[in-house]
PDB file of C-alpha atoms in Angstrom:
ATOM      1  CA  UNK W 295     100.630  66.377 117.402  1.00  0.00           C
ATOM      2  CA  UNK W 296      99.633  63.866 114.718  1.00  0.00           C
ATOM      3  CA  UNK W 297      97.955  64.625 111.439  1.00  0.00           C
ATOM      4  CA  UNK W 298      94.410  64.097 112.767  1.00  0.00           C
ATOM      5  CA  UNK W 299      94.988  66.482 115.665  1.00  0.00           C
ATOM      6  CA  UNK W 300      96.364  69.093 113.273  1.00  0.00           C
ATOM      7  CA  UNK W 301      93.326  68.677 111.045  1.00  0.00           C
ATOM      8  CA  UNK W 302      90.922  69.098 113.947  1.00  0.00           C
ATOM      9  CA  UNK W 303      92.827  72.139 115.215  1.00  0.00           C
ATOM     10  CA  UNK W 304      92.630  73.721 111.766  1.00  0.00           C
ATOM     11  CA  UNK W 305      88.930  72.861 111.470  1.00  0.00           C
ATOM     12  CA  UNK W 306      87.910  74.580 114.697  1.00  0.00           C
ATOM     13  CA  UNK W 307      88.696  78.140 113.512  1.00  0.00           C
ATOM     14  CA  UNK W 308      87.026  77.348 110.195  1.00  0.00           C
ATOM     15  CA  UNK W 309      83.875  76.262 112.079  1.00  0.00           C
ATOM     16  CA  UNK W 310      83.798  79.508 114.071  1.00  0.00           C
ATOM     17  CA  UNK W 311      84.318  81.494 110.881  1.00  0.00           C
ATOM     18  CA  UNK W 312      81.384  79.742 109.242  1.00  0.00           C
ATOM     19  CA  UNK W 313      79.204  80.903 112.151  1.00  0.00           C
ATOM     20  CA  UNK W 314      80.195  84.540 111.680  1.00  0.00           C
ATOM     21  CA  UNK W 315      77.677  85.480 108.935  1.00  0.00           C
ATOM     22  CA  UNK W 316      74.837  83.842 110.865  1.00  0.00           C
ATOM     23  CA  UNK W 317      75.844  85.533 114.110  1.00  0.00           C
ATOM     24  CA  UNK W 318      76.182  88.930 112.440  1.00  0.00           C
ATOM     25  CA  UNK W 319      72.820  88.714 110.664  1.00  0.00           C
ATOM     26  CA  UNK W 320      71.003  87.259 113.683  1.00  0.00           C
ATOM     27  CA  UNK W 321      72.547  89.794 116.057  1.00  0.00           C
ATOM     28  CA  UNK W 322      71.675  92.695 113.798  1.00  0.00           C
ATOM     29  CA  UNK W 323      68.090  91.505 113.433  1.00  0.00           C
ATOM     30  CA  UNK W 324      67.734  91.050 117.189  1.00  0.00           C
ATOM     31  CA  UNK W 325      69.082  94.526 117.875  1.00  0.00           C
ATOM     32  CA  UNK W 326      66.754  96.054 115.272  1.00  0.00           C
ATOM     33  CA  UNK W 327      63.800  94.151 116.711  1.00  0.00           C
ATOM     34  CA  UNK W 328      64.694  95.357 120.189  1.00  0.00           C
ATOM     35  CA  UNK W 329      64.938  98.972 119.045  1.00  0.00           C
ATOM     36  CA  UNK W 330      61.622  98.797 117.176  1.00  0.00           C
ATOM     37  CA  UNK W 331      59.938  97.170 120.177  1.00  0.00           C
ATOM     38  CA  UNK W 332      61.455  99.820 122.445  1.00  0.00           C
ATOM     39  CA  UNK W 333      59.961 102.762 120.565  1.00  0.00           C
ATOM     40  CA  UNK W 334      56.630 101.145 119.675  1.00  0.00           C
ATOM     41  CA  UNK W 335      55.502  98.705 122.358  1.00  0.00           C
ATOM     42  CA  UNK W 336      57.641  99.270 125.453  1.00  0.00           C
ATOM     43  CA  UNK W 337      55.934 101.644 127.913  1.00  0.00           C
ATOM     44  CA  UNK W 338      57.538 104.843 129.082  1.00  0.00           C
ATOM     45  CA  UNK W 339      59.253 104.940 132.436  1.00  0.00           C
ATOM     46  CA  UNK W 340      57.421 106.989 135.023  1.00  0.00           C
ATOM     47  CA  UNK W 341      59.152 110.103 136.252  1.00  0.00           C
ATOM     48  CA  UNK W 342      58.162 112.885 138.613  1.00  0.00           C
ATOM     49  CA  UNK W 343      54.529 113.626 139.369  1.00  0.00           C
ATOM     50  CA  UNK W 344      52.935 116.285 137.202  1.00  0.00           C
ATOM     51  CA  UNK W 345      51.287 119.309 138.773  1.00  0.00           C
ATOM     52  CA  UNK W 346      48.207 118.697 136.630  1.00  0.00           C
ATOM     53  CA  UNK W 347      47.117 115.457 134.933  1.00  0.00           C
ATOM     54  CA  UNK W 348      47.411 115.314 131.135  1.00  0.00           C
ATOM     55  CA  UNK W 349      45.354 113.173 128.764  1.00  0.00           C
ATOM     56  CA  UNK W 350      47.478 111.512 126.050  1.00  0.00           C
ATOM     57  CA  UNK W 351      45.961 109.065 123.558  1.00  0.00           C
ATOM     58  CA  UNK W 352      42.883 108.763 125.706  1.00  0.00           C
ATOM     59  CA  UNK W 353      44.830 108.003 128.874  1.00  0.00           C
ATOM     60  CA  UNK W 354      45.267 110.272 131.867  1.00  0.00           C
ATOM     61  CA  UNK W 355      48.957 110.801 132.641  1.00  0.00           C
ATOM     62  CA  UNK W 356      49.890 111.967 136.115  1.00  0.00           C
ATOM     63  CA  UNK W 357      53.690 111.550 135.937  1.00  0.00           C
ATOM     64  CA  UNK W 358      56.392 112.546 133.490  1.00  0.00           C
ATOM     65  CA  UNK W 359      57.066 110.061 130.710  1.00  0.00           C
ATOM     66  CA  UNK W 360      60.824 109.674 130.415  1.00  0.00           C
ATOM     67  CA  UNK W 361      61.777 109.298 126.756  1.00  0.00           C
ATOM     68  CA  UNK W 362      65.438 109.277 127.781  1.00  0.00           C
ATOM     69  CA  UNK W 363      64.859 105.894 129.399  1.00  0.00           C
ATOM     70  CA  UNK W 364      64.673 104.410 125.892  1.00  0.00           C
ATOM     71  CA  UNK W 365      68.469 104.773 125.674  1.00  0.00           C
ATOM     72  CA  UNK W 366      68.682 102.145 128.401  1.00  0.00           C
ATOM     73  CA  UNK W 367      67.684  99.394 125.943  1.00  0.00           C
ATOM     74  CA  UNK W 368      70.770 100.058 123.820  1.00  0.00           C
ATOM     75  CA  UNK W 369      73.209 101.510 126.328  1.00  0.00           C
ATOM     76  CA  UNK W 370      73.233  98.552 128.716  1.00  0.00           C
ATOM     77  CA  UNK W 371      73.696  95.824 126.041  1.00  0.00           C
ATOM     78  CA  UNK W 372      76.611  97.739 124.540  1.00  0.00           C
ATOM     79  CA  UNK W 373      78.237  98.096 127.960  1.00  0.00           C
ATOM     80  CA  UNK W 374      77.761  94.384 128.730  1.00  0.00           C
ATOM     81  CA  UNK W 375      79.276  93.494 125.344  1.00  0.00           C
ATOM     82  CA  UNK W 376      82.326  95.635 126.129  1.00  0.00           C
ATOM     83  CA  UNK W 377      82.832  93.758 129.412  1.00  0.00           C
ATOM     84  CA  UNK W 378      82.427  90.371 127.705  1.00  0.00           C
ATOM     85  CA  UNK W 379      84.888  91.056 124.892  1.00  0.00           C
ATOM     86  CA  UNK W 380      87.427  92.521 127.308  1.00  0.00           C
ATOM     87  CA  UNK W 381      87.148  89.355 129.410  1.00  0.00           C
ATOM     88  CA  UNK W 382      88.219  87.333 126.365  1.00  0.00           C
ATOM     89  CA  UNK W 383      91.084  89.762 125.784  1.00  0.00           C
ATOM     90  CA  UNK W 384      92.335  89.166 129.322  1.00  0.00           C
ATOM     91  CA  UNK W 385      91.890  85.390 128.966  1.00  0.00           C
ATOM     92  CA  UNK W 386      93.939  85.296 125.766  1.00  0.00           C
ATOM     93  CA  UNK W 387      96.571  87.501 127.397  1.00  0.00           C
ATOM     94  CA  UNK W 388      96.915  84.935 130.181  1.00  0.00           C
ATOM     95  CA  UNK W 389      97.181  82.169 127.597  1.00  0.00           C
ATOM     96  CA  UNK W 390      99.947  84.067 125.843  1.00  0.00           C
ATOM     97  CA  UNK W 391     101.930  84.479 129.051  1.00  0.00           C
ATOM     98  CA  UNK W 392     101.516  80.749 129.738  1.00  0.00           C
ATOM     99  CA  UNK W 393     102.414  79.455 126.264  1.00  0.00           C
ATOM    100  CA  UNK W 394     104.265  82.279 124.517  1.00  0.00           C
ATOM    101  CA  UNK W 395     102.374  81.535 121.292  1.00  0.00           C
ATOM    102  CA  UNK W 396     101.967  84.510 119.018  1.00  0.00           C
ATOM    103  CA  UNK W 397      98.392  83.618 118.029  1.00  0.00           C
ATOM    104  CA  UNK W 398      97.162  84.381 121.546  1.00  0.00           C
ATOM    105  CA  UNK W 399      98.753  87.819 121.396  1.00  0.00           C
ATOM    106  CA  UNK W 400      96.940  88.470 118.118  1.00  0.00           C
ATOM    107  CA  UNK W 401      93.651  87.303 119.652  1.00  0.00           C
ATOM    108  CA  UNK W 402      94.108  89.473 122.740  1.00  0.00           C
ATOM    109  CA  UNK W 403      94.970  92.525 120.640  1.00  0.00           C
ATOM    110  CA  UNK W 404      91.949  91.926 118.407  1.00  0.00           C
ATOM    111  CA  UNK W 405      89.605  91.634 121.370  1.00  0.00           C
ATOM    112  CA  UNK W 406      90.950  94.886 122.797  1.00  0.00           C
ATOM    113  CA  UNK W 407      90.256  96.616 119.473  1.00  0.00           C
ATOM    114  CA  UNK W 408      86.628  95.465 119.545  1.00  0.00           C
ATOM    115  CA  UNK W 409      86.444  96.416 123.226  1.00  0.00           C
ATOM    116  CA  UNK W 410      87.490  99.959 122.366  1.00  0.00           C
ATOM    117  CA  UNK W 411      84.650 100.230 119.839  1.00  0.00           C
ATOM    118  CA  UNK W 412      82.034  99.149 122.377  1.00  0.00           C
ATOM    119  CA  UNK W 413      83.539 101.281 125.148  1.00  0.00           C
ATOM    120  CA  UNK W 414      83.312 104.406 122.977  1.00  0.00           C
ATOM    121  CA  UNK W 415      79.713 103.527 122.025  1.00  0.00           C
ATOM    122  CA  UNK W 416      78.879 103.046 125.710  1.00  0.00           C
ATOM    123  CA  UNK W 417      80.367 106.415 126.633  1.00  0.00           C
ATOM    124  CA  UNK W 418      78.436 108.212 123.875  1.00  0.00           C
ATOM    125  CA  UNK W 419      75.084 106.631 124.746  1.00  0.00           C
ATOM    126  CA  UNK W 420      75.729 107.153 128.469  1.00  0.00           C
ATOM    127  CA  UNK W 421      76.506 110.826 127.964  1.00  0.00           C
ATOM    128  CA  UNK W 422      73.268 111.247 126.021  1.00  0.00           C
ATOM    129  CA  UNK W 423      71.323 109.651 128.860  1.00  0.00           C
ATOM    130  CA  UNK W 424      73.152 111.842 131.400  1.00  0.00           C
ATOM    131  CA  UNK W 425      72.309 114.978 129.418  1.00  0.00           C
ATOM    132  CA  UNK W 426      68.603 114.151 129.097  1.00  0.00           C
ATOM    133  CA  UNK W 427      68.191 112.743 132.601  1.00  0.00           C
ATOM    134  CA  UNK W 428      70.429 114.978 134.734  1.00  0.00           C
ATOM    135  CA  UNK W 429      70.685 118.036 132.487  1.00  0.00           C
ATOM    136  CA  UNK W 430      74.503 117.888 132.234  1.00  0.00           C
ATOM    137  CA  UNK W 431      76.935 116.128 129.930  1.00  0.00           C
ATOM    138  CA  UNK W 432      79.131 114.666 132.645  1.00  0.00           C
ATOM    139  CA  UNK W 433      78.982 113.878 136.349  1.00  0.00           C
ATOM    140  CA  UNK W 434      81.904 112.535 138.358  1.00  0.00           C
ATOM    141  CA  UNK W 435      79.866 109.800 139.964  1.00  0.00           C
ATOM    142  CA  UNK W 436      81.389 106.347 140.682  1.00  0.00           C
ATOM    143  CA  UNK W 437      80.012 104.384 137.700  1.00  0.00           C
ATOM    144  CA  UNK W 438      80.897 107.031 135.110  1.00  0.00           C
ATOM    145  CA  UNK W 439      84.309 107.637 136.649  1.00  0.00           C
ATOM    146  CA  UNK W 440      85.333 103.976 136.790  1.00  0.00           C
ATOM    147  CA  UNK W 441      84.125 103.368 133.233  1.00  0.00           C
ATOM    148  CA  UNK W 442      85.956 106.467 132.043  1.00  0.00           C
ATOM    149  CA  UNK W 443      89.110 105.056 133.643  1.00  0.00           C
ATOM    150  CA  UNK W 444      88.429 101.794 131.806  1.00  0.00           C
ATOM    151  CA  UNK W 445      88.297 103.655 128.499  1.00  0.00           C
ATOM    152  CA  UNK W 446      91.604 105.384 129.276  1.00  0.00           C
ATOM    153  CA  UNK W 447      93.188 102.018 130.110  1.00  0.00           C
ATOM    154  CA  UNK W 448      92.044 100.526 126.811  1.00  0.00           C
ATOM    155  CA  UNK W 449      93.460 103.506 124.918  1.00  0.00           C
ATOM    156  CA  UNK W 450      96.678 103.228 126.928  1.00  0.00           C
ATOM    157  CA  UNK W 451      96.937  99.586 125.878  1.00  0.00           C
ATOM    158  CA  UNK W 452      97.356 100.578 122.242  1.00  0.00           C
ATOM    159  CA  UNK W 453      99.705 103.432 123.123  1.00  0.00           C
ATOM    160  CA  UNK W 454     101.893 100.899 124.918  1.00  0.00           C
ATOM    161  CA  UNK W 455     101.902  98.531 121.941  1.00  0.00           C
ATOM    162  CA  UNK W 456     102.909 101.297 119.561  1.00  0.00           C
ATOM    163  CA  UNK W 457     105.679 102.502 121.888  1.00  0.00           C
ATOM    164  CA  UNK W 458     107.595  99.182 121.958  1.00  0.00           C
ATOM    165  CA  UNK W 459     109.360  98.038 118.797  1.00  0.00           C
ATOM    166  CA  UNK W 460     110.579  94.587 119.849  1.00  0.00           C
ATOM    167  CA  UNK W 461     107.723  92.126 119.125  1.00  0.00           C
ATOM    168  CA  UNK W 462     108.397  89.825 122.074  1.00  0.00           C
ATOM    169  CA  UNK W 463     108.625  92.615 124.644  1.00  0.00           C
ATOM    170  CA  UNK W 464     105.598  94.351 123.116  1.00  0.00           C
ATOM    171  CA  UNK W 465     103.490  91.198 123.389  1.00  0.00           C
ATOM    172  CA  UNK W 466     104.530  90.482 126.987  1.00  0.00           C
ATOM    173  CA  UNK W 467     104.042  94.040 128.229  1.00  0.00           C
ATOM    174  CA  UNK W 468     100.692  94.368 126.437  1.00  0.00           C
ATOM    175  CA  UNK W 469      99.470  91.075 127.899  1.00  0.00           C
ATOM    176  CA  UNK W 470     100.298  92.152 131.449  1.00  0.00           C
ATOM    177  CA  UNK W 471      98.751  95.592 130.905  1.00  0.00           C
ATOM    178  CA  UNK W 472      95.599  94.062 129.408  1.00  0.00           C
ATOM    179  CA  UNK W 473      95.143  91.791 132.429  1.00  0.00           C
ATOM    180  CA  UNK W 474      95.603  94.691 134.830  1.00  0.00           C
ATOM    181  CA  UNK W 475      93.200  96.870 132.814  1.00  0.00           C
ATOM    182  CA  UNK W 476      90.511  94.201 132.970  1.00  0.00           C
ATOM    183  CA  UNK W 477      90.488  94.447 136.769  1.00  0.00           C
ATOM    184  CA  UNK W 478      88.613  97.739 136.377  1.00  0.00           C
ATOM    185  CA  UNK W 479      85.777  96.040 134.450  1.00  0.00           C
ATOM    186  CA  UNK W 480      84.180  94.172 137.386  1.00  0.00           C
ATOM    187  CA  UNK W 481      84.816  97.197 139.589  1.00  0.00           C
ATOM    188  CA  UNK W 482      82.888  99.402 137.176  1.00  0.00           C
ATOM    189  CA  UNK W 483      80.088  96.838 136.972  1.00  0.00           C
ATOM    190  CA  UNK W 484      79.768  96.410 140.755  1.00  0.00           C
ATOM    191  CA  UNK W 485      80.435  99.991 141.815  1.00  0.00           C
ATOM    192  CA  UNK W 486      76.742 100.931 141.967  1.00  0.00           C
ATOM    193  CA  UNK W 487      76.239  98.092 144.448  1.00  0.00           C
ATOM    194  CA  UNK W 488      79.399  98.849 146.432  1.00  0.00           C
ATOM    195  CA  UNK W 489      78.555 102.551 146.686  1.00  0.00           C
ATOM    196  CA  UNK W 490      74.837 102.830 147.529  1.00  0.00           C
ATOM    197  CA  UNK W 491      74.942 106.617 147.306  1.00  0.00           C
ATOM    198  CA  UNK W 492      75.649 106.460 143.600  1.00  0.00           C
ATOM    199  CA  UNK W 493      72.984 108.189 141.538  1.00  0.00           C
ATOM    200  CA  UNK W 494      73.546 105.807 138.620  1.00  0.00           C
ATOM    201  CA  UNK W 495      70.690 103.306 138.394  1.00  0.00           C
ATOM    202  CA  UNK W 496      71.320  99.612 139.119  1.00  0.00           C
ATOM    203  CA  UNK W 497      70.171  97.580 136.143  1.00  0.00           C
ATOM    204  CA  UNK W 498      70.857  93.940 137.006  1.00  0.00           C
ATOM    205  CA  UNK W 499      69.180  93.211 140.314  1.00  0.00           C
ATOM    206  CA  UNK W 500      66.708  90.688 141.654  1.00  0.00           C
ATOM    207  CA  UNK W 501      63.995  93.236 142.441  1.00  0.00           C
ATOM    208  CA  UNK W 502      64.126  95.169 139.172  1.00  0.00           C
ATOM    209  CA  UNK W 503      60.581  94.102 138.355  1.00  0.00           C
ATOM    210  CA  UNK W 504      60.670  94.973 134.655  1.00  0.00           C
ATOM    211  CA  UNK W 505      57.332  94.155 133.049  1.00  0.00           C
ATOM    212  CA  UNK W 506      57.443  91.741 130.101  1.00  0.00           C
ATOM    213  CA  UNK W 507      56.902  94.538 127.584  1.00  0.00           C
ATOM    214  CA  UNK W 508      60.085  96.218 128.843  1.00  0.00           C
ATOM    215  CA  UNK W 509      62.125  93.091 129.609  1.00  0.00           C
ATOM    216  CA  UNK W 510      61.619  91.558 126.161  1.00  0.00           C
ATOM    217  CA  UNK W 511      63.234  94.373 124.098  1.00  0.00           C
ATOM    218  CA  UNK W 512      66.041  94.573 126.631  1.00  0.00           C
ATOM    219  CA  UNK W 513      66.859  90.867 126.266  1.00  0.00           C
ATOM    220  CA  UNK W 514      66.581  91.096 122.480  1.00  0.00           C
ATOM    221  CA  UNK W 515      69.082  93.928 122.421  1.00  0.00           C
ATOM    222  CA  UNK W 516      71.377  92.177 124.905  1.00  0.00           C
ATOM    223  CA  UNK W 517      71.649  88.860 123.043  1.00  0.00           C
ATOM    224  CA  UNK W 518      71.773  90.626 119.694  1.00  0.00           C
ATOM    225  CA  UNK W 519      74.623  92.877 120.808  1.00  0.00           C
ATOM    226  CA  UNK W 520      76.588  89.884 122.130  1.00  0.00           C
ATOM    227  CA  UNK W 521      76.199  88.135 118.772  1.00  0.00           C
ATOM    228  CA  UNK W 522      77.341  91.267 116.951  1.00  0.00           C
ATOM    229  CA  UNK W 523      80.345  91.523 119.277  1.00  0.00           C
ATOM    230  CA  UNK W 524      81.237  87.888 118.568  1.00  0.00           C
ATOM    231  CA  UNK W 525      80.973  88.416 114.802  1.00  0.00           C
ATOM    232  CA  UNK W 526      83.042  91.606 114.858  1.00  0.00           C
ATOM    233  CA  UNK W 527      85.718  89.900 116.940  1.00  0.00           C
ATOM    234  CA  UNK W 528      85.994  86.961 114.542  1.00  0.00           C
ATOM    235  CA  UNK W 529      86.107  89.247 111.498  1.00  0.00           C
ATOM    236  CA  UNK W 530      88.767  91.460 113.055  1.00  0.00           C
ATOM    237  CA  UNK W 531      90.709  88.371 114.138  1.00  0.00           C
ATOM    238  CA  UNK W 532      90.735  87.044 110.593  1.00  0.00           C
ATOM    239  CA  UNK W 533      91.988  90.385 109.291  1.00  0.00           C
ATOM    240  CA  UNK W 534      94.708  90.643 111.941  1.00  0.00           C
ATOM    241  CA  UNK W 535      95.787  87.021 111.423  1.00  0.00           C
ATOM    242  CA  UNK W 536      96.114  87.539 107.671  1.00  0.00           C
ATOM    243  CA  UNK W 537      98.046  90.760 108.265  1.00  0.00           C
ATOM    244  CA  UNK W 538     100.413  88.947 110.640  1.00  0.00           C
ATOM    245  CA  UNK W 539     100.971  86.191 108.081  1.00  0.00           C
ATOM    246  CA  UNK W 540     101.721  88.756 105.373  1.00  0.00           C
ATOM    247  CA  UNK W 541     104.149  90.527 107.699  1.00  0.00           C
ATOM    248  CA  UNK W 542     105.845  87.230 108.504  1.00  0.00           C
ATOM    249  CA  UNK W 543     106.178  86.410 104.795  1.00  0.00           C
ATOM    250  CA  UNK W 544     107.695  89.840 104.182  1.00  0.00           C
ATOM    251  CA  UNK W 545     110.221  89.247 106.948  1.00  0.00           C
ATOM    252  CA  UNK W 546     111.112  85.856 105.453  1.00  0.00           C
ATOM    253  CA  UNK W 547     111.555  87.371 101.999  1.00  0.00           C
ATOM    254  CA  UNK W 548     113.741  90.108 103.453  1.00  0.00           C
ATOM    255  CA  UNK W 549     115.823  87.495 105.251  1.00  0.00           C
ATOM    256  CA  UNK W 550     116.165  85.471 102.043  1.00  0.00           C
ATOM    257  CA  UNK W 551     117.191  88.574 100.101  1.00  0.00           C
ATOM    258  CA  UNK W 552     119.707  89.454 102.788  1.00  0.00           C
ATOM    259  CA  UNK W 553     121.050  85.884 102.721  1.00  0.00           C
ATOM    260  CA  UNK W 554     121.424  86.014  98.922  1.00  0.00           C
ATOM    261  CA  UNK W 555     123.212  89.340  99.157  1.00  0.00           C
ATOM    262  CA  UNK W 556     125.554  87.979 101.817  1.00  0.00           C
ATOM    263  CA  UNK W 557     126.187  84.852  99.735  1.00  0.00           C
ATOM    264  CA  UNK W 558     126.938  86.944  96.644  1.00  0.00           C
ATOM    265  CA  UNK W 559     129.239  89.205  98.658  1.00  0.00           C
ATOM    266  CA  UNK W 560     131.057  86.194 100.138  1.00  0.00           C
ATOM    267  CA  UNK W 561     131.469  84.664  96.682  1.00  0.00           C
ATOM    268  CA  UNK W 562     132.885  87.894  95.260  1.00  0.00           C
ATOM    269  CA  UNK W 563     135.235  88.150  98.224  1.00  0.00           C
ATOM    270  CA  UNK W 564     136.452  84.602  97.652  1.00  0.00           C
ATOM    271  CA  UNK W 565     137.116  85.378  93.991  1.00  0.00           C
ATOM    272  CA  UNK W 566     139.090  88.448  94.968  1.00  0.00           C
ATOM    273  CA  UNK W 567     141.072  86.451  97.486  1.00  0.00           C
ATOM    274  CA  UNK W 568     141.804  83.743  94.922  1.00  0.00           C
ATOM    275  CA  UNK W 569     142.953  86.316  92.383  1.00  0.00           C
ATOM    276  CA  UNK W 570     145.138  88.005  94.987  1.00  0.00           C
ATOM    277  CA  UNK W 571     146.678  84.691  96.021  1.00  0.00           C
ATOM    278  CA  UNK W 572     147.388  83.861  92.400  1.00  0.00           C
ATOM    279  CA  UNK W 573     149.068  87.195  91.815  1.00  0.00           C
ATOM    280  CA  UNK W 574     151.164  86.947  94.971  1.00  0.00           C
ATOM    281  CA  UNK W 575     152.258  83.388  94.083  1.00  0.00           C
ATOM    282  CA  UNK W 576     153.314  84.161  90.498  1.00  0.00           C
ATOM    283  CA  UNK W 577     155.174  87.403  91.282  1.00  0.00           C
ATOM    284  CA  UNK W 578     158.624  85.956  92.549  1.00  0.00           C
ATOM    285  CA  UNK W 579     158.741  83.346  89.787  1.00  0.00           C
ATOM    286  CA  UNK W 580     158.474  85.982  87.111  1.00  0.00           C
ATOM    287  CA  UNK W 581     161.267  87.968  88.750  1.00  0.00           C
ATOM    288  CA  UNK W 582     163.786  85.045  88.651  1.00  0.00           C
ATOM    289  CA  UNK W 583     162.905  83.689  85.184  1.00  0.00           C
ATOM    290  CA  UNK W 584     165.201  84.775  82.253  1.00  0.00           C
ATOM    291  CA  UNK W 585     163.894  87.199  79.726  1.00  0.00           C
ATOM    292  CA  UNK W 586     163.386  85.392  76.410  1.00  0.00           C
ATOM    293  CA  UNK W 587     163.876  88.563  74.416  1.00  0.00           C
ATOM    294  CA  UNK W 588     167.249  89.355  76.050  1.00  0.00           C
ATOM    295  CA  UNK W 589     170.395  87.873  74.392  1.00  0.00           C
ATOM    296  CA  UNK W 590     173.181  87.309  76.918  1.00  0.00           C
ATOM    297  CA  UNK W 591     176.516  88.883  76.130  1.00  0.00           C
ATOM    298  CA  UNK W 592     179.350  86.320  75.565  1.00  0.00           C
ATOM    299  CA  UNK W 593     182.816  87.258  76.755  1.00  0.00           C
ATOM    300  CA  UNK W 594     185.112  87.839  73.825  1.00  0.00           C
ATOM    301  CA  UNK W 595     182.390  88.343  71.307  1.00  0.00           C
ATOM    302  CA  UNK W 596     182.627  91.121  68.756  1.00  0.00           C
ATOM    303  CA  UNK W 597     181.103  94.285  70.010  1.00  0.00           C
ATOM    304  CA  UNK W 598     178.401  95.680  67.887  1.00  0.00           C
ATOM    305  CA  UNK W 599     179.628  98.164  65.207  1.00  0.00           C
ATOM    306  CA  UNK W 600     183.345  96.975  65.046  1.00  0.00           C
ATOM    307  CA  UNK W 601     184.887  95.115  62.127  1.00  0.00           C
ATOM    308  CA  UNK W 602     186.368  91.739  62.866  1.00  0.00           C
ATOM    309  CA  UNK W 603     190.162  91.379  63.154  1.00  0.00           C
ATOM    310  CA  UNK W 604     192.042  89.832  60.205  1.00  0.00           C
ATOM    311  CA  UNK W 605     192.995  86.835  62.269  1.00  0.00           C
ATOM    312  CA  UNK W 606     189.442  86.140  63.214  1.00  0.00           C
ATOM    313  CA  UNK W 607     188.311  86.610  59.631  1.00  0.00           C
ATOM    314  CA  UNK W 608     190.869  84.216  58.066  1.00  0.00           C
ATOM    315  CA  UNK W 609     191.153  80.852  59.737  1.00  0.00           C
ATOM    316  CA  UNK W 610     194.080  79.766  57.618  1.00  0.00           C
ATOM    317  CA  UNK W 611     196.221  82.608  58.838  1.00  0.00           C
ATOM    318  CA  UNK W 612     195.540  81.647  62.390  1.00  0.00           C
ATOM    319  CA  UNK W 613     196.569  78.059  61.681  1.00  0.00           C
ATOM    320  CA  UNK W 614     199.889  79.048  60.061  1.00  0.00           C
ATOM    321  CA  UNK W 615     200.835  81.142  62.992  1.00  0.00           C
ATOM    322  CA  UNK W 616     200.300  78.270  65.343  1.00  0.00           C
ATOM    323  CA  UNK W 617     202.524  76.112  63.165  1.00  0.00           C
TER     324      UNK W 617
END
């Protein structure tokens, strides 16, 4: 890759990051507008027929007005956002298995974190709707069961990552598990169509027939929630990328410190070896060298403490005797 390609590759993430504030603000405003429209302008859904008509705000009401249906305008966009973000998590997991690049593992992990947030929000809003609509907090019907399994799979993804210490094995295993977990997402989305007996309502269908006053807040909430999901994913990705860079720098510093310690230990060992070699080389020479302070004894010399003989003291006497 030349310098221009590197520059363009570095500019692409920066461009996405510059879109994050706009996406977050626009998504939040769209969601707020959808919620306000839902509780002010969107009509109530019609429920069961009343035994006696009731006049409300000058209008005769013959069926129950389902306030719980208002949750639909927030519950469905959150669920769709969870599916969308999880799809990106699976895509980046595939890219990691194909390339082995660490950045794709970070992206997949980040997307799964955001997915968990939206999955939990979907479960909470769905349970509220179930309580108001069916009178119970939980029903083991196909849509709820498959989505509950999806939530358990997402939680299991993070348990798996925390259970493996080796980074390479952790990334590979998590990528495979994330791809397998995503298989449950389309199943959960299509289950109400595959199982007609399901009591869960089918939202996306050709004959839904939502009037404009109900369709508009739904679309506002849907597009707004997708923008919020995009912004949260990019923000979390930036945080996780910076954390990975800090961790990598710490590992490099630890390796450098370990290398310096090994170098210092090797240098000290070499000094000790040099000193030992010097001592072992000078030891035999000192043993064979004469002692400078020791005076060798000469044969025939006068022992210490004895007076010399008269002949040795007088040279003339010795000469006369020889004559």
